Short mmCIF file of C-alpha atoms and ligand atoms in Angstrom, two decimals:
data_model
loop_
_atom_site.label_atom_id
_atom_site.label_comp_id
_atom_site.label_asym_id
_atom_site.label_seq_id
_atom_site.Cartn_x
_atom_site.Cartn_y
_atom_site.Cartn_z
CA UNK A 166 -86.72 19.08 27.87
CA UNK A 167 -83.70 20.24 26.06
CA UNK A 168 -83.53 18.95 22.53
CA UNK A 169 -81.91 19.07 19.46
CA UNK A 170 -83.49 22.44 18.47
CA UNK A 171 -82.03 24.30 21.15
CA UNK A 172 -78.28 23.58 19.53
CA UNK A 173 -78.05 27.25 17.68
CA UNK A 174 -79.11 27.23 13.78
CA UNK A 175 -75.45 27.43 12.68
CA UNK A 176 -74.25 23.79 15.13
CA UNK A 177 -77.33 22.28 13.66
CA UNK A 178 -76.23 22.26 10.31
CA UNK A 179 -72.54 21.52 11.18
CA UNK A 180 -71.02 18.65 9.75
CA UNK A 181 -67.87 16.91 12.11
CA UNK A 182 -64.57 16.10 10.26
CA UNK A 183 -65.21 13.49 8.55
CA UNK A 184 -61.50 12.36 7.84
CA UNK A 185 -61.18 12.82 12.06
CA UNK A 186 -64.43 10.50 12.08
CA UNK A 187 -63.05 7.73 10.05
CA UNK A 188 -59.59 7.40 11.94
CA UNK A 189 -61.36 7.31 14.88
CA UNK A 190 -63.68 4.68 13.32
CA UNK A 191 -60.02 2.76 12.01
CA UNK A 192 -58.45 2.97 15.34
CA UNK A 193 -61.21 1.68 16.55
CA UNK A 194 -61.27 -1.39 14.54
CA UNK A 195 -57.41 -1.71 15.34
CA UNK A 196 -57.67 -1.84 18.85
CA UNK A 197 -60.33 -4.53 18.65
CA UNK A 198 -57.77 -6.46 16.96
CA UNK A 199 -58.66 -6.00 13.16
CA UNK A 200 -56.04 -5.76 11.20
CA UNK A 201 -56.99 -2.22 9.36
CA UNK A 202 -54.49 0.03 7.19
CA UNK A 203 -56.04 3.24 8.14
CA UNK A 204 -54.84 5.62 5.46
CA UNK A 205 -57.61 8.11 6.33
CA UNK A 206 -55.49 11.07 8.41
CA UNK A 207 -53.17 13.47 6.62
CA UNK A 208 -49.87 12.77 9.22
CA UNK A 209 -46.68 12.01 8.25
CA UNK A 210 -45.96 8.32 9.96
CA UNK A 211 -42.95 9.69 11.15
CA UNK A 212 -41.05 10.47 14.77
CA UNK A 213 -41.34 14.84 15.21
CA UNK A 214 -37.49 14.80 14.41
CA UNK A 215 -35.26 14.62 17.84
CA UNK A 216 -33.93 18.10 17.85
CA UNK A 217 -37.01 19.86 17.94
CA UNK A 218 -38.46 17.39 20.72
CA UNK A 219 -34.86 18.12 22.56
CA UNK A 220 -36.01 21.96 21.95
CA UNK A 221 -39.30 21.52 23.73
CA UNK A 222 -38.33 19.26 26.98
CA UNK A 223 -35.45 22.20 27.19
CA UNK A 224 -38.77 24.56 27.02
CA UNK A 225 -40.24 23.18 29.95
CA UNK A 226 -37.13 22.65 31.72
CA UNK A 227 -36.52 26.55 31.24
CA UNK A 228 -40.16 27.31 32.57
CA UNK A 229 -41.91 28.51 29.04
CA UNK A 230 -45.23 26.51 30.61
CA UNK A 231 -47.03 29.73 31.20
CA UNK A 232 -49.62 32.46 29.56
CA UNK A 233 -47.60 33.90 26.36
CA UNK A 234 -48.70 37.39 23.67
CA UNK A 235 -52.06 35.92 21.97
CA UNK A 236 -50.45 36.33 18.48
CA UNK A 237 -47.74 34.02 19.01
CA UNK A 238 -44.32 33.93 21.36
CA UNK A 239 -42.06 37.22 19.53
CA UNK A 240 -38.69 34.98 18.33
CA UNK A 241 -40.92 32.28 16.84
CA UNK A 242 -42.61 35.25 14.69
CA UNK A 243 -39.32 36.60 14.02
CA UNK A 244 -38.41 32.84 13.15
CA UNK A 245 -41.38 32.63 10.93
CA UNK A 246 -40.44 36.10 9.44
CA UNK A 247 -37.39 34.83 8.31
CA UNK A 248 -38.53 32.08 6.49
CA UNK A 249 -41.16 33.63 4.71
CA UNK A 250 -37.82 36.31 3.97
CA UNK A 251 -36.35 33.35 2.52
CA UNK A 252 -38.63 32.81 0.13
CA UNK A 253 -38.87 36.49 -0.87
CA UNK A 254 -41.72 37.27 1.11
CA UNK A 255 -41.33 40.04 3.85
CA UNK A 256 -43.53 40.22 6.78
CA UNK A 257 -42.51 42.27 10.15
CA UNK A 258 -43.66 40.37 13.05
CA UNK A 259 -46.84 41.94 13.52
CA UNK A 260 -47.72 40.46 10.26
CA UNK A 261 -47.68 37.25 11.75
CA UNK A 262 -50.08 35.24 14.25
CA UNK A 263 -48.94 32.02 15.45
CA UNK A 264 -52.14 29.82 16.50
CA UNK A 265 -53.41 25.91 17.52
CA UNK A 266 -52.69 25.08 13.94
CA UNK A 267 -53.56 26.46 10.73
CA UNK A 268 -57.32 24.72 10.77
CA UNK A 269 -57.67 27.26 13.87
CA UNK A 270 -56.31 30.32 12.56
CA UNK A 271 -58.11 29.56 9.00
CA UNK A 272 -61.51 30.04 11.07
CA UNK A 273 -60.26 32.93 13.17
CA UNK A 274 -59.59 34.95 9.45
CA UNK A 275 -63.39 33.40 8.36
CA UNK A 276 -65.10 34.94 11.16
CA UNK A 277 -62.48 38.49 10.64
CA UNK A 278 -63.22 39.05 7.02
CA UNK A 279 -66.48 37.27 5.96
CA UNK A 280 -70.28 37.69 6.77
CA UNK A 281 -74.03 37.12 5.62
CA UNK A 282 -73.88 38.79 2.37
CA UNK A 283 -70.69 37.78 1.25
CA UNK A 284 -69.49 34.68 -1.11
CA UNK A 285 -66.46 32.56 -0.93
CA UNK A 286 -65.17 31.07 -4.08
CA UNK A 287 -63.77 27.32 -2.98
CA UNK A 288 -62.23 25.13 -6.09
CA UNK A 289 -63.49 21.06 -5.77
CA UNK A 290 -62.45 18.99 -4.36
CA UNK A 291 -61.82 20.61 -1.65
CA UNK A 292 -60.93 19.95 2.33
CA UNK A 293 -64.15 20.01 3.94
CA UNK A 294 -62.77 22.45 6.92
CA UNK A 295 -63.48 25.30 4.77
CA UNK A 296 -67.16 25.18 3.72
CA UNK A 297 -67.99 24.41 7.31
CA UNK A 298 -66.08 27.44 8.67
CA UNK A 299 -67.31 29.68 5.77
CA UNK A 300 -70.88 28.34 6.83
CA UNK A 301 -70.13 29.49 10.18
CA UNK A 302 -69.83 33.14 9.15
CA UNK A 303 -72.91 33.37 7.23
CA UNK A 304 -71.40 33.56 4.16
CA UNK A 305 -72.33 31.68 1.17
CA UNK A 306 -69.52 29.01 -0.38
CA UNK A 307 -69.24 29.44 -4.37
CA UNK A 308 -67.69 26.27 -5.17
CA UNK A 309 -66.14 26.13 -8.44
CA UNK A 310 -66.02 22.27 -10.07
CA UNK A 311 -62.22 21.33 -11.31
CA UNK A 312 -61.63 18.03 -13.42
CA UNK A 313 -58.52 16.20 -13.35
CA UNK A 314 -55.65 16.83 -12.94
CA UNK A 315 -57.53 19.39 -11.10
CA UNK A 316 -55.42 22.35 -11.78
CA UNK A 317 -56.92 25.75 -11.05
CA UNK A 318 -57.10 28.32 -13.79
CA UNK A 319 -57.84 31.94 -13.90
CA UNK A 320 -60.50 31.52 -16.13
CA UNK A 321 -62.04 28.95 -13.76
CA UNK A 322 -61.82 32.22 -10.71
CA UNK A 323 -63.25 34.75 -13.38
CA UNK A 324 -66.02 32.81 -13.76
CA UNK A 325 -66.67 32.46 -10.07
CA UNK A 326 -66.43 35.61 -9.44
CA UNK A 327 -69.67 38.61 -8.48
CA UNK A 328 -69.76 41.60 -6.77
CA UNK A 329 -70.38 39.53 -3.46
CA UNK A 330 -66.98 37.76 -3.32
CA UNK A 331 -65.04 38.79 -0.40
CA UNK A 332 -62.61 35.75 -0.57
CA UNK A 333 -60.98 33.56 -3.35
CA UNK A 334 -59.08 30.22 -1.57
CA UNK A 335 -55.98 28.70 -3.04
CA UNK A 336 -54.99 25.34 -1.83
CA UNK A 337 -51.28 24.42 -3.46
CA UNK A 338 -50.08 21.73 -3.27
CA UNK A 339 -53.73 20.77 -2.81
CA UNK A 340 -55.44 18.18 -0.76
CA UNK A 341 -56.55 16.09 -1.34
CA UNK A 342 -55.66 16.25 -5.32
CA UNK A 343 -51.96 17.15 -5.04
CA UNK A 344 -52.17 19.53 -7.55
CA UNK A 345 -49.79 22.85 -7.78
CA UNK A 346 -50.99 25.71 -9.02
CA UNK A 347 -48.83 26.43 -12.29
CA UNK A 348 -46.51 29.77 -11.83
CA UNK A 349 -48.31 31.74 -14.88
CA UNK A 350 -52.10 30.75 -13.95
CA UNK A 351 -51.16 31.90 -10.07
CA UNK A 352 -49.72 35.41 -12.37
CA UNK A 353 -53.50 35.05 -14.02
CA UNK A 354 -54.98 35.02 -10.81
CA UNK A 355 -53.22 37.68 -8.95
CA UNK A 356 -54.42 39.91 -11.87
CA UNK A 357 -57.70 38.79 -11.36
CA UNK A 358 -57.93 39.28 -7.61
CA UNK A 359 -56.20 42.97 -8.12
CA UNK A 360 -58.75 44.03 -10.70
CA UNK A 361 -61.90 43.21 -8.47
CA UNK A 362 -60.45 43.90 -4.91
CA UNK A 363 -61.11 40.49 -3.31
CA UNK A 364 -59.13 38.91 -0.25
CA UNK A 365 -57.21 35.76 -1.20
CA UNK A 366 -56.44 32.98 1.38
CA UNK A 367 -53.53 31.22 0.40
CA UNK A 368 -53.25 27.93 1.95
CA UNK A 369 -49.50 26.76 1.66
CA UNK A 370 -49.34 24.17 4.35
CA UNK A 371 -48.12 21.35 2.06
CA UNK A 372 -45.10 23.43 0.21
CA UNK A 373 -42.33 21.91 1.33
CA UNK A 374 -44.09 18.55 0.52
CA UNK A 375 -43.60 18.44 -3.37
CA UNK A 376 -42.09 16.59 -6.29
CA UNK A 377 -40.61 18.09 -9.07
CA UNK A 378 -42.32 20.83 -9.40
CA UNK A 379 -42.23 24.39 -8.08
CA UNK A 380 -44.71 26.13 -5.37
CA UNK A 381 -44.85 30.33 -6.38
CA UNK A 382 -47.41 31.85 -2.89
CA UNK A 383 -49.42 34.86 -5.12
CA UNK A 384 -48.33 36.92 -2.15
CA UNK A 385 -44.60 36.90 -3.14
CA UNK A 386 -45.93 38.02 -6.87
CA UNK A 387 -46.08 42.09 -5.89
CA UNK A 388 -46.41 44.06 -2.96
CA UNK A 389 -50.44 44.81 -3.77
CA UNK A 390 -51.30 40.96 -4.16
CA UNK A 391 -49.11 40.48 -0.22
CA UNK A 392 -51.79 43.13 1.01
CA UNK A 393 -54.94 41.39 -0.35
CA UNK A 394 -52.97 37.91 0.47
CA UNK A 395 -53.54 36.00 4.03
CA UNK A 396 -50.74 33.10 4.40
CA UNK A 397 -51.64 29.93 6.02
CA UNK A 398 -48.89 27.37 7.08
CA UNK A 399 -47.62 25.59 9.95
CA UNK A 400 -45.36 22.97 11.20
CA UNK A 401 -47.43 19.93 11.05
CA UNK A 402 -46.69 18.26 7.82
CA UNK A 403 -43.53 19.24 6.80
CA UNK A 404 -42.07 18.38 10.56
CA UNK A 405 -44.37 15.66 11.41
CA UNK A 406 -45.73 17.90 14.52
CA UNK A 407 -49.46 17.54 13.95
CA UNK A 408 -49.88 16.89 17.58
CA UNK A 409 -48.20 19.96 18.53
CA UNK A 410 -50.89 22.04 17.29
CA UNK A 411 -48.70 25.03 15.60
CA UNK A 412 -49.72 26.70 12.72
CA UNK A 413 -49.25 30.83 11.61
CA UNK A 414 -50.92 32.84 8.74
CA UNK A 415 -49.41 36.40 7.54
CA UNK A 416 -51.03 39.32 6.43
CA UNK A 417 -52.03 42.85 6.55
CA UNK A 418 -51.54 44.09 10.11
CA UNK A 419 -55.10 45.13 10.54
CA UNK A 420 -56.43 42.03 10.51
CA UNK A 421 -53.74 39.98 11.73
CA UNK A 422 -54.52 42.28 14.97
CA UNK A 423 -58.28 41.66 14.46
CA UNK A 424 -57.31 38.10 14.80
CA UNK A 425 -54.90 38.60 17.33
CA UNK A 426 -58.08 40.13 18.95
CA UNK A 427 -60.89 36.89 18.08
CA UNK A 428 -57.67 34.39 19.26
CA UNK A 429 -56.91 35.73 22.55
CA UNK A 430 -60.92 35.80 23.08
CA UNK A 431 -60.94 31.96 22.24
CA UNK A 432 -58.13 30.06 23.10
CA UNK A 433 -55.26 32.29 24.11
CA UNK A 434 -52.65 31.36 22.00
CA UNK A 435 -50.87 28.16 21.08
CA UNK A 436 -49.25 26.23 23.94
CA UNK A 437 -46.26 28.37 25.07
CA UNK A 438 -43.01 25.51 24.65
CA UNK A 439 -44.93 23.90 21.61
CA UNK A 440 -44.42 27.40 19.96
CA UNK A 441 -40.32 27.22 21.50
CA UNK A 442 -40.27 24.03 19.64
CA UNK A 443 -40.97 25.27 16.63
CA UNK A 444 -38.45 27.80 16.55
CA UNK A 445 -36.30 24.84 16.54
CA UNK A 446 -37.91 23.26 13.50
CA UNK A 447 -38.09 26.13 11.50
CA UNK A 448 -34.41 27.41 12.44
CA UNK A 449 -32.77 24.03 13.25
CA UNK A 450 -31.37 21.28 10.99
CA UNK A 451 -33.60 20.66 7.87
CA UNK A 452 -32.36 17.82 6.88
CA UNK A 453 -35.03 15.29 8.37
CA UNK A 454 -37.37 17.06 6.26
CA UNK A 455 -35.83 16.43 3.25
CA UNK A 456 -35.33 12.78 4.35
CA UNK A 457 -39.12 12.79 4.65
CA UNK A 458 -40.11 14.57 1.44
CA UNK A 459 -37.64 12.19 -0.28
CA UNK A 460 -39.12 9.15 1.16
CA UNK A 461 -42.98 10.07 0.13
CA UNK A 462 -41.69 11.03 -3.14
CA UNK A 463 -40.64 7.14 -3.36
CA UNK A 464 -43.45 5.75 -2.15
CA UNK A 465 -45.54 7.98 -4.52
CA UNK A 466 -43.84 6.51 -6.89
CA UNK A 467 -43.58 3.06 -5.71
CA UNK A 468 -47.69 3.81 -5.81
CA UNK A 469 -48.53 5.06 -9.11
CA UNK A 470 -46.52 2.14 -10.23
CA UNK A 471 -48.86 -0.06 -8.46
CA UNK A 472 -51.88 1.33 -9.28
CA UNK A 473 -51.27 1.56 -13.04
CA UNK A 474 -51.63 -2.57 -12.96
CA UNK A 475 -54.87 -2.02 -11.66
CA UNK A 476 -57.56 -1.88 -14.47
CA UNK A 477 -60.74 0.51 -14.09
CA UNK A 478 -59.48 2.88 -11.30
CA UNK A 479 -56.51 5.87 -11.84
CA UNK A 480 -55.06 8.53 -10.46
CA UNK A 481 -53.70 11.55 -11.30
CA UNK A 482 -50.14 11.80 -10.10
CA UNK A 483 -49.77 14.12 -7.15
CA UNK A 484 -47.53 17.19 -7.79
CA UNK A 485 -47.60 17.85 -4.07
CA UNK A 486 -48.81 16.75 -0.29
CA UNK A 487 -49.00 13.21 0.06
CA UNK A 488 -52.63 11.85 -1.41
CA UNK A 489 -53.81 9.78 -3.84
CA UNK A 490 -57.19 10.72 -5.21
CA UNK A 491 -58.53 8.18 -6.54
CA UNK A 492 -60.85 7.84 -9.63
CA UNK A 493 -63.21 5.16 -9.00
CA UNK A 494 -66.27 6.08 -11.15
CA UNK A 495 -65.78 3.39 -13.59
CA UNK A 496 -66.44 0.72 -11.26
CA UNK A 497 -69.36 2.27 -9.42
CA UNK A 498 -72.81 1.61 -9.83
CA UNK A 499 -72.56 -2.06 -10.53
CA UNK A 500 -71.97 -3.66 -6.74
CA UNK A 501 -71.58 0.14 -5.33
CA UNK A 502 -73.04 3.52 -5.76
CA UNK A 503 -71.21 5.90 -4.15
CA UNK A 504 -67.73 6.08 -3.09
CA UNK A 505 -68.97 5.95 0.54
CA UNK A 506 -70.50 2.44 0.29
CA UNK A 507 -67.28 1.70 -1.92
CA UNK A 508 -65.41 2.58 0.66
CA UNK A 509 -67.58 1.00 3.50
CA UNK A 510 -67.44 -2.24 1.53
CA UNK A 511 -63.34 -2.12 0.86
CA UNK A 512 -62.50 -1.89 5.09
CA UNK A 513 -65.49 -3.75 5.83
CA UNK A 514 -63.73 -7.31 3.13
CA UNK A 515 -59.88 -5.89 3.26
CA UNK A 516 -59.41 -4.34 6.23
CA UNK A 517 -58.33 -0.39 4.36
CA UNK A 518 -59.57 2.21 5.68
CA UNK A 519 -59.76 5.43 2.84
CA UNK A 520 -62.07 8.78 3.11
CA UNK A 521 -64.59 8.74 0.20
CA UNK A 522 -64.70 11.60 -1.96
CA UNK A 523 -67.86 13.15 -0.67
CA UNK A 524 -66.06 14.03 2.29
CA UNK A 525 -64.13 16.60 -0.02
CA UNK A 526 -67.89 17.36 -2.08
CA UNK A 527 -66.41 15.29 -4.75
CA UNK A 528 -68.30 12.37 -5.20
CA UNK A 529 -66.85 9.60 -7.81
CA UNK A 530 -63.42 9.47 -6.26
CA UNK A 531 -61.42 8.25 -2.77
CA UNK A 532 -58.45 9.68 -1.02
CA UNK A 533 -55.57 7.59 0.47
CA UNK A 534 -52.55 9.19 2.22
CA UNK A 535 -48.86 7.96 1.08
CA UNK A 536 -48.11 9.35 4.75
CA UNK A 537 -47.65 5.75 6.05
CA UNK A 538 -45.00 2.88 5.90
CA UNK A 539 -44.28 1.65 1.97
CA UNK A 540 -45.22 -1.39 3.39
CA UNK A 541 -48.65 -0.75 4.11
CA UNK A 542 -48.99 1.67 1.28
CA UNK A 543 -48.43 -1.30 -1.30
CA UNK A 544 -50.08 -3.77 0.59
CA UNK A 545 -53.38 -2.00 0.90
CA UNK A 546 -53.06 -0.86 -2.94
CA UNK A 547 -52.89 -4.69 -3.86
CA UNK A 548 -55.97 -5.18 -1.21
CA UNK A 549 -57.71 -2.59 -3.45
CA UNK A 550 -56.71 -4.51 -6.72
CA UNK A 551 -58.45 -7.30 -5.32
CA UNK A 552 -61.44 -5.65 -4.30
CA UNK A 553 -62.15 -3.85 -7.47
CA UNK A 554 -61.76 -7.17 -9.64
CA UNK A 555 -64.27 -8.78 -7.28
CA UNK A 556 -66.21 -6.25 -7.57
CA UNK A 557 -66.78 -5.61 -11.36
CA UNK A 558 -66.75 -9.67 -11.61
N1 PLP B 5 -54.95 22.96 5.38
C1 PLP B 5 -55.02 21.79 4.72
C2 PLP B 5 -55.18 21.81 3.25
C3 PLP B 5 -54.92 20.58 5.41
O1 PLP B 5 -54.97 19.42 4.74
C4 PLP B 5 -54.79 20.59 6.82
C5 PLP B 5 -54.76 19.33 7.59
O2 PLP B 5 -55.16 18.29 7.17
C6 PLP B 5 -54.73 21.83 7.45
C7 PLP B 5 -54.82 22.99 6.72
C8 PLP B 5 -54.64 21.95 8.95
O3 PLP B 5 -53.41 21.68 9.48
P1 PLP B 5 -53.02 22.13 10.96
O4 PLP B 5 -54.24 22.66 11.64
O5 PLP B 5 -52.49 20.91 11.61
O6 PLP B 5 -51.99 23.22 10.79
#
């Protein structure tokens, strides 16, 4: 009889997403007619703004509903192009691959560059997407332990570093800690991953999402770092599209062909008219996005207001994306051990649903998004208060 042993080694030992796990889980609840605040998913709460919609029922209208180039529709690479151009980065479009999101093309440039053999230096906390698509490679994850306010330094990556690493990942603005990468430790590091020829993968899908502070890619540094740099961004955060499923990464042609290569083997491409729709967000009006960053830099700080009345819990103030990470070491092991019972407990007796920190290998804390209605942010930071003075009481 078929059994669990004849899933292949590497499914085995798989973990699912656990942040996809618990808004099921939420929804779940919801629908049953619990009132939950599920601030467990990384989505804006907003409407995909009306112009880029408008651009994609025009797309389907015009007939873009077929079989498109595997690495992305040509004018939304020349769109992307552009952008990066506006931020002093130049890419030609065969630089580019547009895929279903950046999650997918982040495992397409795993399975390119990376095998048994080779290490992978990931900074904690960290989005659990990674190690599980290293792992899928046969590459080993060096994981390299940050304390708050969780800011990566160079000396952290030299220390990291053997003659096995093949690829050093940079997550800024960072979930789920928010932090930015400060402009003369990302110098530090470019130096760093010059001197000792290693790949860097440069996850920047949360740069437009940031307060008061400013996002430098290591790419844009010199024309050496570009060619050891792989890009990853998209238009699901900043645009509120994470349904669309459009992401892109830039780099060296050779292995933006090589995943041209893996994508077209896989999935194709990204749907044809979602990819006309992004044209529109990238080239259209960019106000709504402002309006957006603006309003989750007011509930942020509507937030840290709140929480700074709550005794025996903090946070570090986000410089970017929109998560609070939540230190909640203080108050476990009295009623709770971990932050996954803490966090079973908290939706279980006040309905809010948060990830626990081991779902980022960073036990001791809990993320909540900001990405949902003021309303709901405040009221399920007060349901918190309440919960953590029951529960050191
Ligand atoms: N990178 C980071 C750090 C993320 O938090 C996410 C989504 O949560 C992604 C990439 C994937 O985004 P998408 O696949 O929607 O482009």
């Amino acid at each position: 009889m078929a059994s669990q042993s004849t899933l292949a080694k590497r499914i085995q030992t798989l973990a699912p997403s656990p942040t996809l796990a618990l808004n099921a889980l939420a929804k779940d609840l919801k629908q049953k007619g619990i009132p939950v605040i599920n601030l467990t998913t990384g989505e804006p709460d907003f409407q995909t703004p009306t112009h880029i919609s408008t651009a994609a029922k025009k797309a389907i209208d015009d007939g873009h509903t077929f079989y498109s180039n595997p690495q992305g529709v040509l004018e939304l690479r020349n769109a992307i192009a552009k952008t990066f151009g506006n931020n002093g980065l130049f890419y030609t479009p065969e630089e580019i691959i547009v895929g279903t999101g950046s999650k997918q093309l982040l495992y397409v440039a795993f399975q390119v560059l990376c095998e048994r053999g080779d290490e992978v230096i990931i900074p904690l906390p960290t989005w659990s997407s990674y190690v599980e698509q290293v792992q899928l490679t046969g590459a080993k994850v060096k994981t390299v332990k940050l304390m708050p306010p969780f800011k990566l330094t160079a000396s952290d990556v030299q220390k990291a570093i053997t003659p096995k690493t093949k690829v050093l990942l940079l997550t800024s603005p960072n979930n789920p800690t928010g932090a930015v990468i400060d402009e003369k430790e990302v110098k530090k590091i470019a130096k760093i991953a010059l001197a000792h020829n290693i790949w860097v993968f440069s996850d920047e899908i949360y740069e437009k999402i940031i307060y008061g502070t400013t996002h430098v890619s290591i790419a844009s540094l010199q024309k050496k770092m570009q060619s050891q740099t792989i890009i990853f961004n998209g238009v699901s955060k900043a645009y509120s599209m994470t349904g669309w499923r459009i992401g892109y990464a830039a780099g060296p042609k050779h292995v933006i062909k090589a995943m041209a290569s893996l994508q077209s083997q896989i999935v194709s491409h990204a749907a044809t008219f979602s990819q006309i729709a992004a044209i529109e967000a990238l080239e259209g009006d960019p106000k709504p996005v402002a309006k957006m960053v603006k309003t989750f830099g007011e509930r942020r700080e509507k937030g840290l207001k709140a929480f700074a009345k709550i005794q025996n819990i903090s946070v570090t103030p986000p410089e970017g994306a929109f998560y609070f990470f939540i230190d909640i070491r203080k108050v476990l092991g009295k009623k709770y051990n971990t932050a996954t019972d803490w966090c079973a407990a908290l939706l279980k007796e006040e309905q809010v649903a948060l990830v626990p920190g081991e779902a980022f290998l960073y036990p001791g804390f809990v993320r909540m998004t900001f990405a949902s209605s003021t309303e709901n942010v405040l009221e399920a930071i007060e349901r918190i208060g309440k919960f953590v003075n029951r529960a050191v009481t």
